């Protein structure tokens, strides 16, 4: 895939690039500078089309911003990114990566299969990739090369999900918390659960509780009641006033604390218990005072313990990496073979047409010159010769010795038109 000048009979100017930045070198502030809104994404695609960039896809998540596309030079894509974000070229150069052709293809496979994610095996990215390519297709700025590539990446993602354990287990603290509760609280679907705090971790925990525990006795409390009501409305849950927290704790079996306070919000003074209470503190800094353990009915679990559950899961996932990489290698190899072959397909087709013209002229000449000329046999022999000649040329171009120079030489010798 040295330089994809031709592809399926089309003219593709330049090379395939992946340019961007992610959590590995760019901190949250820098990533924020290059974050792309939905409007900006659309404007990037529209400008790229106006600038005759043949194909482009735009990805922007909390952990990465990337552009995949064809260009004469990667600066064309970098310029597009910087013009539609708050980032500068100087900033980009400090933290960015630029991949070209085969390397760009490999990078997209690693991103799309969760191998390049902050949490190994996080498959949320594949739906974001799918949406990005769908948006490009809607704006008619996606070529067959990139369309086939994203389908290959989706195929690899599905196979890794189904054939490896790389996406199994708890990787988020909220999911780890729910797994912990389910493992230690019998008949969890019948227990009373109180969630205090409805920020990002609180919302994620709420979703995981509903999805995995089938519990209909979940109550939400937040200092700002409107925020709790917004979350509760989505899931049809009960919301109580912050003033009622003491009485609500007395009636609950599991208390999950996910507030953003700088000081503990739950202490032993709030606990008037008549039954055992499991408290999970998912806050940073800790929002549950250690003095709650003075109450014999309390079991307290902090976030750091749940992180250990997550770390163990990540170790188990890492053990699945060789199998995941084997699947990627297999599908990526198939794609690269297809892409490389497509480079010279127009040349081989043009060569076959040229030889067919020569054949037709020669048969016409011999028919007039030779009495009793067997045109049918001549057609069969000529077609076989054309097939053998074009196969020899195709094999040469498929092999290591095939190159852009070889393609150009064949075009010049046979005076071929492939545009």
mmCIF file with all atom_site columns, N, CA and C in Angstrom, residues 273-322:
data_model
loop_
_atom_site.group_PDB
_atom_site.id
_atom_site.type_symbol
_atom_site.label_atom_id
_atom_site.label_alt_id
_atom_site.label_comp_id
_atom_site.label_asym_id
_atom_site.label_entity_id
_atom_site.label_seq_id
_atom_site.pdbx_PDB_ins_code
_atom_site.Cartn_x
_atom_site.Cartn_y
_atom_site.Cartn_z
_atom_site.occupancy
_atom_site.B_iso_or_equiv
_atom_site.pdbx_formal_charge
_atom_site.auth_seq_id
_atom_site.auth_comp_id
_atom_site.auth_asym_id
_atom_site.auth_atom_id
_atom_site.pdbx_PDB_model_num
ATOM 1   N N  . UNK A 1 273 ? -29.656 2.164   63.138 1.00 0.00 ? 273 UNK A N  1
ATOM 2   C CA . UNK A 1 273 ? -29.914 0.946   62.365 1.00 0.00 ? 273 UNK A CA 1
ATOM 3   C C  . UNK A 1 273 ? -30.621 -0.133  63.175 1.00 0.00 ? 273 UNK A C  1
ATOM 4   N N  . UNK A 1 274 ? -31.539 -0.811  62.491 1.00 0.00 ? 274 UNK A N  1
ATOM 5   C CA . UNK A 1 274 ? -32.200 -1.968  63.083 1.00 0.00 ? 274 UNK A CA 1
ATOM 6   C C  . UNK A 1 274 ? -31.901 -3.235  62.280 1.00 0.00 ? 274 UNK A C  1
ATOM 7   N N  . UNK A 1 275 ? -31.094 -3.049  61.214 1.00 0.00 ? 275 UNK A N  1
ATOM 8   C CA . UNK A 1 275 ? -30.727 -4.192  60.359 1.00 0.00 ? 275 UNK A CA 1
ATOM 9   C C  . UNK A 1 275 ? -29.317 -3.957  59.818 1.00 0.00 ? 275 UNK A C  1
ATOM 10  N N  . UNK A 1 276 ? -28.652 -5.028  59.342 1.00 0.00 ? 276 UNK A N  1
ATOM 11  C CA . UNK A 1 276 ? -27.299 -4.854  58.796 1.00 0.00 ? 276 UNK A CA 1
ATOM 12  C C  . UNK A 1 276 ? -27.305 -3.895  57.604 1.00 0.00 ? 276 UNK A C  1
ATOM 13  N N  . UNK A 1 277 ? -26.222 -3.122  57.474 1.00 0.00 ? 277 UNK A N  1
ATOM 14  C CA . UNK A 1 277 ? -26.125 -2.152  56.384 1.00 0.00 ? 277 UNK A CA 1
ATOM 15  C C  . UNK A 1 277 ? -24.760 -2.284  55.697 1.00 0.00 ? 277 UNK A C  1
ATOM 16  N N  . UNK A 1 278 ? -24.798 -2.488  54.393 1.00 0.00 ? 278 UNK A N  1
ATOM 17  C CA . UNK A 1 278 ? -23.576 -2.487  53.580 1.00 0.00 ? 278 UNK A CA 1
ATOM 18  C C  . UNK A 1 278 ? -23.433 -1.098  52.972 1.00 0.00 ? 278 UNK A C  1
ATOM 19  N N  . UNK A 1 279 ? -22.286 -0.445  53.249 1.00 0.00 ? 279 UNK A N  1
ATOM 20  C CA . UNK A 1 279 ? -22.028 0.880   52.679 1.00 0.00 ? 279 UNK A CA 1
ATOM 21  C C  . UNK A 1 279 ? -20.878 0.779   51.686 1.00 0.00 ? 279 UNK A C  1
ATOM 22  N N  . UNK A 1 280 ? -21.107 1.276   50.472 1.00 0.00 ? 280 UNK A N  1
ATOM 23  C CA . UNK A 1 280 ? -20.047 1.364   49.468 1.00 0.00 ? 280 UNK A CA 1
ATOM 24  C C  . UNK A 1 280 ? -19.744 2.825   49.205 1.00 0.00 ? 280 UNK A C  1
ATOM 25  N N  . UNK A 1 281 ? -18.503 3.210   49.433 1.00 0.00 ? 281 UNK A N  1
ATOM 26  C CA . UNK A 1 281 ? -18.087 4.595   49.210 1.00 0.00 ? 281 UNK A CA 1
ATOM 27  C C  . UNK A 1 281 ? -17.342 4.684   47.881 1.00 0.00 ? 281 UNK A C  1
ATOM 28  N N  . UNK A 1 282 ? -17.987 5.264   46.868 1.00 0.00 ? 282 UNK A N  1
ATOM 29  C CA . UNK A 1 282 ? -17.402 5.371   45.525 1.00 0.00 ? 282 UNK A CA 1
ATOM 30  C C  . UNK A 1 282 ? -16.849 6.770   45.250 1.00 0.00 ? 282 UNK A C  1
ATOM 31  N N  . UNK A 1 283 ? -16.624 7.541   46.318 1.00 0.00 ? 283 UNK A N  1
ATOM 32  C CA . UNK A 1 283 ? -16.246 8.950   46.158 1.00 0.00 ? 283 UNK A CA 1
ATOM 33  C C  . UNK A 1 283 ? -14.740 9.158   46.299 1.00 0.00 ? 283 UNK A C  1
ATOM 34  N N  . UNK A 1 284 ? -14.249 10.176  45.608 1.00 0.00 ? 284 UNK A N  1
ATOM 35  C CA . UNK A 1 284 ? -12.874 10.653  45.772 1.00 0.00 ? 284 UNK A CA 1
ATOM 36  C C  . UNK A 1 284 ? -12.941 12.155  46.050 1.00 0.00 ? 284 UNK A C  1
ATOM 37  N N  . UNK A 1 285 ? -12.475 12.641  47.230 1.00 0.00 ? 285 UNK A N  1
ATOM 38  C CA . UNK A 1 285 ? -11.979 11.846  48.371 1.00 0.00 ? 285 UNK A CA 1
ATOM 39  C C  . UNK A 1 285 ? -13.108 11.068  49.042 1.00 0.00 ? 285 UNK A C  1
ATOM 40  N N  . UNK A 1 286 ? -12.760 10.239  50.021 1.00 0.00 ? 286 UNK A N  1
ATOM 41  C CA . UNK A 1 286 ? -13.752 9.413   50.707 1.00 0.00 ? 286 UNK A CA 1
ATOM 42  C C  . UNK A 1 286 ? -14.843 10.289  51.308 1.00 0.00 ? 286 UNK A C  1
ATOM 43  N N  . UNK A 1 287 ? -16.086 9.870   51.115 1.00 0.00 ? 287 UNK A N  1
ATOM 44  C CA . UNK A 1 287 ? -17.215 10.636  51.641 1.00 0.00 ? 287 UNK A CA 1
ATOM 45  C C  . UNK A 1 287 ? -17.924 9.928   52.790 1.00 0.00 ? 287 UNK A C  1
ATOM 46  N N  . UNK A 1 288 ? -17.384 8.800   53.218 1.00 0.00 ? 288 UNK A N  1
ATOM 47  C CA . UNK A 1 288 ? -17.933 8.083   54.374 1.00 0.00 ? 288 UNK A CA 1
ATOM 48  C C  . UNK A 1 288 ? -16.864 8.048   55.459 1.00 0.00 ? 288 UNK A C  1
ATOM 49  N N  . UNK A 1 289 ? -17.211 8.543   56.612 1.00 0.00 ? 289 UNK A N  1
ATOM 50  C CA . UNK A 1 289 ? -16.260 8.578   57.727 1.00 0.00 ? 289 UNK A CA 1
ATOM 51  C C  . UNK A 1 289 ? -16.020 7.169   58.262 1.00 0.00 ? 289 UNK A C  1
ATOM 52  N N  . UNK A 1 290 ? -14.786 6.903   58.662 1.00 0.00 ? 290 UNK A N  1
ATOM 53  C CA . UNK A 1 290 ? -14.449 5.575   59.206 1.00 0.00 ? 290 UNK A CA 1
ATOM 54  C C  . UNK A 1 290 ? -15.175 5.285   60.510 1.00 0.00 ? 290 UNK A C  1
ATOM 55  N N  . UNK A 1 291 ? -15.688 6.345   61.145 1.00 0.00 ? 291 UNK A N  1
ATOM 56  C CA . UNK A 1 291 ? -16.342 6.103   62.441 1.00 0.00 ? 291 UNK A CA 1
ATOM 57  C C  . UNK A 1 291 ? -17.657 5.325   62.299 1.00 0.00 ? 291 UNK A C  1
ATOM 58  N N  . UNK A 1 292 ? -18.164 5.145   61.061 1.00 0.00 ? 292 UNK A N  1
ATOM 59  C CA . UNK A 1 292 ? -19.386 4.347   60.882 1.00 0.00 ? 292 UNK A CA 1
ATOM 60  C C  . UNK A 1 292 ? -19.158 2.900   61.307 1.00 0.00 ? 292 UNK A C  1
ATOM 61  N N  . UNK A 1 293 ? -17.886 2.487   61.296 1.00 0.00 ? 293 UNK A N  1
ATOM 62  C CA . UNK A 1 293 ? -17.562 1.100   61.668 1.00 0.00 ? 293 UNK A CA 1
ATOM 63  C C  . UNK A 1 293 ? -17.745 0.849   63.160 1.00 0.00 ? 293 UNK A C  1
ATOM 64  N N  . UNK A 1 294 ? -17.940 1.914   63.919 1.00 0.00 ? 294 UNK A N  1
ATOM 65  C CA . UNK A 1 294 ? -18.227 1.736   65.352 1.00 0.00 ? 294 UNK A CA 1
ATOM 66  C C  . UNK A 1 294 ? -19.603 1.111   65.548 1.00 0.00 ? 294 UNK A C  1
ATOM 67  N N  . UNK A 1 295 ? -20.428 1.223   64.511 1.00 0.00 ? 295 UNK A N  1
ATOM 68  C CA . UNK A 1 295 ? -21.732 0.555   64.548 1.00 0.00 ? 295 UNK A CA 1
ATOM 69  C C  . UNK A 1 295 ? -21.535 -0.872  64.036 1.00 0.00 ? 295 UNK A C  1
ATOM 70  N N  . UNK A 1 296 ? -21.830 -1.840  64.872 1.00 0.00 ? 296 UNK A N  1
ATOM 71  C CA . UNK A 1 296 ? -21.546 -3.245  64.560 1.00 0.00 ? 296 UNK A CA 1
ATOM 72  C C  . UNK A 1 296 ? -22.349 -3.771  63.373 1.00 0.00 ? 296 UNK A C  1
ATOM 73  N N  . UNK A 1 297 ? -23.401 -3.088  63.001 1.00 0.00 ? 297 UNK A N  1
ATOM 74  C CA . UNK A 1 297 ? -24.241 -3.556  61.891 1.00 0.00 ? 297 UNK A CA 1
ATOM 75  C C  . UNK A 1 297 ? -23.705 -3.103  60.525 1.00 0.00 ? 297 UNK A C  1
ATOM 76  N N  . UNK A 1 298 ? -22.630 -2.290  60.539 1.00 0.00 ? 298 UNK A N  1
ATOM 77  C CA . UNK A 1 298 ? -22.130 -1.703  59.290 1.00 0.00 ? 298 UNK A CA 1
ATOM 78  C C  . UNK A 1 298 ? -20.972 -2.513  58.706 1.00 0.00 ? 298 UNK A C  1
ATOM 79  N N  . UNK A 1 299 ? -21.038 -2.719  57.386 1.00 0.00 ? 299 UNK A N  1
ATOM 80  C CA . UNK A 1 299 ? -19.893 -3.204  56.600 1.00 0.00 ? 299 UNK A CA 1
ATOM 81  C C  . UNK A 1 299 ? -19.548 -2.083  55.619 1.00 0.00 ? 299 UNK A C  1
ATOM 82  N N  . UNK A 1 300 ? -18.305 -1.626  55.651 1.00 0.00 ? 300 UNK A N  1
ATOM 83  C CA . UNK A 1 300 ? -17.905 -0.499  54.803 1.00 0.00 ? 300 UNK A CA 1
ATOM 84  C C  . UNK A 1 300 ? -16.879 -0.955  53.759 1.00 0.00 ? 300 UNK A C  1
ATOM 85  N N  . UNK A 1 301 ? -17.163 -0.622  52.511 1.00 0.00 ? 301 UNK A N  1
ATOM 86  C CA . UNK A 1 301 ? -16.243 -0.948  51.414 1.00 0.00 ? 301 UNK A CA 1
ATOM 87  C C  . UNK A 1 301 ? -15.888 0.351   50.704 1.00 0.00 ? 301 UNK A C  1
ATOM 88  N N  . UNK A 1 302 ? -14.580 0.619   50.573 1.00 0.00 ? 302 UNK A N  1
ATOM 89  C CA . UNK A 1 302 ? -14.128 1.834   49.901 1.00 0.00 ? 302 UNK A CA 1
ATOM 90  C C  . UNK A 1 302 ? -13.796 1.555   48.439 1.00 0.00 ? 302 UNK A C  1
ATOM 91  N N  . UNK A 1 303 ? -13.699 2.614   47.673 1.00 0.00 ? 303 UNK A N  1
ATOM 92  C CA . UNK A 1 303 ? -13.410 2.540   46.246 1.00 0.00 ? 303 UNK A CA 1
ATOM 93  C C  . UNK A 1 303 ? -12.106 1.802   45.957 1.00 0.00 ? 303 UNK A C  1
ATOM 94  N N  . UNK A 1 304 ? -11.106 1.980   46.823 1.00 0.00 ? 304 UNK A N  1
ATOM 95  C CA . UNK A 1 304 ? -9.811  1.342   46.554 1.00 0.00 ? 304 UNK A CA 1
ATOM 96  C C  . UNK A 1 304 ? -9.919  -0.171  46.550 1.00 0.00 ? 304 UNK A C  1
ATOM 97  N N  . UNK A 1 305 ? -10.835 -0.714  47.370 1.00 0.00 ? 305 UNK A N  1
ATOM 98  C CA . UNK A 1 305 ? -11.039 -2.162  47.359 1.00 0.00 ? 305 UNK A CA 1
ATOM 99  C C  . UNK A 1 305 ? -11.680 -2.602  46.042 1.00 0.00 ? 305 UNK A C  1
ATOM 100 N N  . UNK A 1 306 ? -12.627 -1.800  45.558 1.00 0.00 ? 306 UNK A N  1
ATOM 101 C CA . UNK A 1 306 ? -13.284 -2.130  44.290 1.00 0.00 ? 306 UNK A CA 1
ATOM 102 C C  . UNK A 1 306 ? -12.305 -2.004  43.125 1.00 0.00 ? 306 UNK A C  1
ATOM 103 N N  . UNK A 1 307 ? -11.374 -1.059  43.231 1.00 0.00 ? 307 UNK A N  1
ATOM 104 C CA . UNK A 1 307 ? -10.344 -0.909  42.189 1.00 0.00 ? 307 UNK A CA 1
ATOM 105 C C  . UNK A 1 307 ? -9.499  -2.156  42.097 1.00 0.00 ? 307 UNK A C  1
ATOM 106 N N  . UNK A 1 308 ? -9.281  -2.801  43.234 1.00 0.00 ? 308 UNK A N  1
ATOM 107 C CA . UNK A 1 308 ? -8.512  -4.051  43.229 1.00 0.00 ? 308 UNK A CA 1
ATOM 108 C C  . UNK A 1 308 ? -9.256  -5.126  42.446 1.00 0.00 ? 308 UNK A C  1
ATOM 109 N N  . UNK A 1 309 ? -10.595 -5.127  42.575 1.00 0.00 ? 309 UNK A N  1
ATOM 110 C CA . UNK A 1 309 ? -11.414 -6.063  41.779 1.00 0.00 ? 309 UNK A CA 1
ATOM 111 C C  . UNK A 1 309 ? -11.204 -5.765  40.296 1.00 0.00 ? 309 UNK A C  1
ATOM 112 N N  . UNK A 1 310 ? -11.217 -4.464  39.966 1.00 0.00 ? 310 UNK A N  1
ATOM 113 C CA . UNK A 1 310 ? -11.034 -4.034  38.583 1.00 0.00 ? 310 UNK A CA 1
ATOM 114 C C  . UNK A 1 310 ? -9.639  -4.399  38.071 1.00 0.00 ? 310 UNK A C  1
ATOM 115 N N  . UNK A 1 311 ? -8.606  -4.170  38.900 1.00 0.00 ? 311 UNK A N  1
ATOM 116 C CA . UNK A 1 311 ? -7.227  -4.493  38.506 1.00 0.00 ? 311 UNK A CA 1
ATOM 117 C C  . UNK A 1 311 ? -7.085  -5.980  38.206 1.00 0.00 ? 311 UNK A C  1
ATOM 118 N N  . UNK A 1 312 ? -7.728  -6.799  39.035 1.00 0.00 ? 312 UNK A N  1
ATOM 119 C CA . UNK A 1 312 ? -7.682  -8.247  38.812 1.00 0.00 ? 312 UNK A CA 1
ATOM 120 C C  . UNK A 1 312 ? -8.317  -8.594  37.458 1.00 0.00 ? 312 UNK A C  1
ATOM 121 N N  . UNK A 1 313 ? -9.425  -7.934  37.170 1.00 0.00 ? 313 UNK A N  1
ATOM 122 C CA . UNK A 1 313 ? -10.096 -8.154  35.883 1.00 0.00 ? 313 UNK A CA 1
ATOM 123 C C  . UNK A 1 313 ? -9.178  -7.779  34.720 1.00 0.00 ? 313 UNK A C  1
ATOM 124 N N  . UNK A 1 314 ? -8.490  -6.633  34.856 1.00 0.00 ? 314 UNK A N  1
ATOM 125 C CA . UNK A 1 314 ? -7.611  -6.173  33.777 1.00 0.00 ? 314 UNK A CA 1
ATOM 126 C C  . UNK A 1 314 ? -6.462  -7.144  33.552 1.00 0.00 ? 314 UNK A C  1
ATOM 127 N N  . UNK A 1 315 ? -5.975  -7.758  34.632 1.00 0.00 ? 315 UNK A N  1
ATOM 128 C CA . UNK A 1 315 ? -4.922  -8.783  34.484 1.00 0.00 ? 315 UNK A CA 1
ATOM 129 C C  . UNK A 1 315 ? -5.460  -9.979  33.698 1.00 0.00 ? 315 UNK A C  1
ATOM 130 N N  . UNK A 1 316 ? -6.713  -10.362 34.026 1.00 0.00 ? 316 UNK A N  1
ATOM 131 C CA . UNK A 1 316 ? -7.341  -11.483 33.301 1.00 0.00 ? 316 UNK A CA 1
ATOM 132 C C  . UNK A 1 316 ? -7.519  -11.117 31.830 1.00 0.00 ? 316 UNK A C  1
ATOM 133 N N  . UNK A 1 317 ? -7.881  -9.867  31.575 1.00 0.00 ? 317 UNK A N  1
ATOM 134 C CA . UNK A 1 317 ? -8.062  -9.425  30.187 1.00 0.00 ? 317 UNK A CA 1
ATOM 135 C C  . UNK A 1 317 ? -6.736  -9.433  29.435 1.00 0.00 ? 317 UNK A C  1
ATOM 136 N N  . UNK A 1 318 ? -5.680  -8.970  30.101 1.00 0.00 ? 318 UNK A N  1
ATOM 137 C CA . UNK A 1 318 ? -4.359  -8.910  29.456 1.00 0.00 ? 318 UNK A CA 1
ATOM 138 C C  . UNK A 1 318 ? -3.910  -10.288 29.001 1.00 0.00 ? 318 UNK A C  1
ATOM 139 N N  . UNK A 1 319 ? -4.323  -11.320 29.745 1.00 0.00 ? 319 UNK A N  1
ATOM 140 C CA . UNK A 1 319 ? -3.962  -12.701 29.377 1.00 0.00 ? 319 UNK A CA 1
ATOM 141 C C  . UNK A 1 319 ? -4.608  -13.108 28.058 1.00 0.00 ? 319 UNK A C  1
ATOM 142 N N  . UNK A 1 320 ? -5.673  -12.400 27.666 1.00 0.00 ? 320 UNK A N  1
ATOM 143 C CA . UNK A 1 320 ? -6.380  -12.718 26.418 1.00 0.00 ? 320 UNK A CA 1
ATOM 144 C C  . UNK A 1 320 ? -5.808  -11.976 25.204 1.00 0.00 ? 320 UNK A C  1
ATOM 145 N N  . UNK A 1 321 ? -4.829  -11.095 25.460 1.00 0.00 ? 321 UNK A N  1
ATOM 146 C CA . UNK A 1 321 ? -4.276  -10.259 24.384 1.00 0.00 ? 321 UNK A CA 1
ATOM 147 C C  . UNK A 1 321 ? -3.722  -11.060 23.204 1.00 0.00 ? 321 UNK A C  1
ATOM 148 N N  . UNK A 1 322 ? -2.911  -12.110 23.439 1.00 0.00 ? 322 UNK A N  1
ATOM 149 C CA . UNK A 1 322 ? -2.355  -12.847 22.290 1.00 0.00 ? 322 UNK A CA 1
ATOM 150 C C  . UNK A 1 322 ? -3.434  -13.371 21.349 1.00 0.00 ? 322 UNK A C  1
#
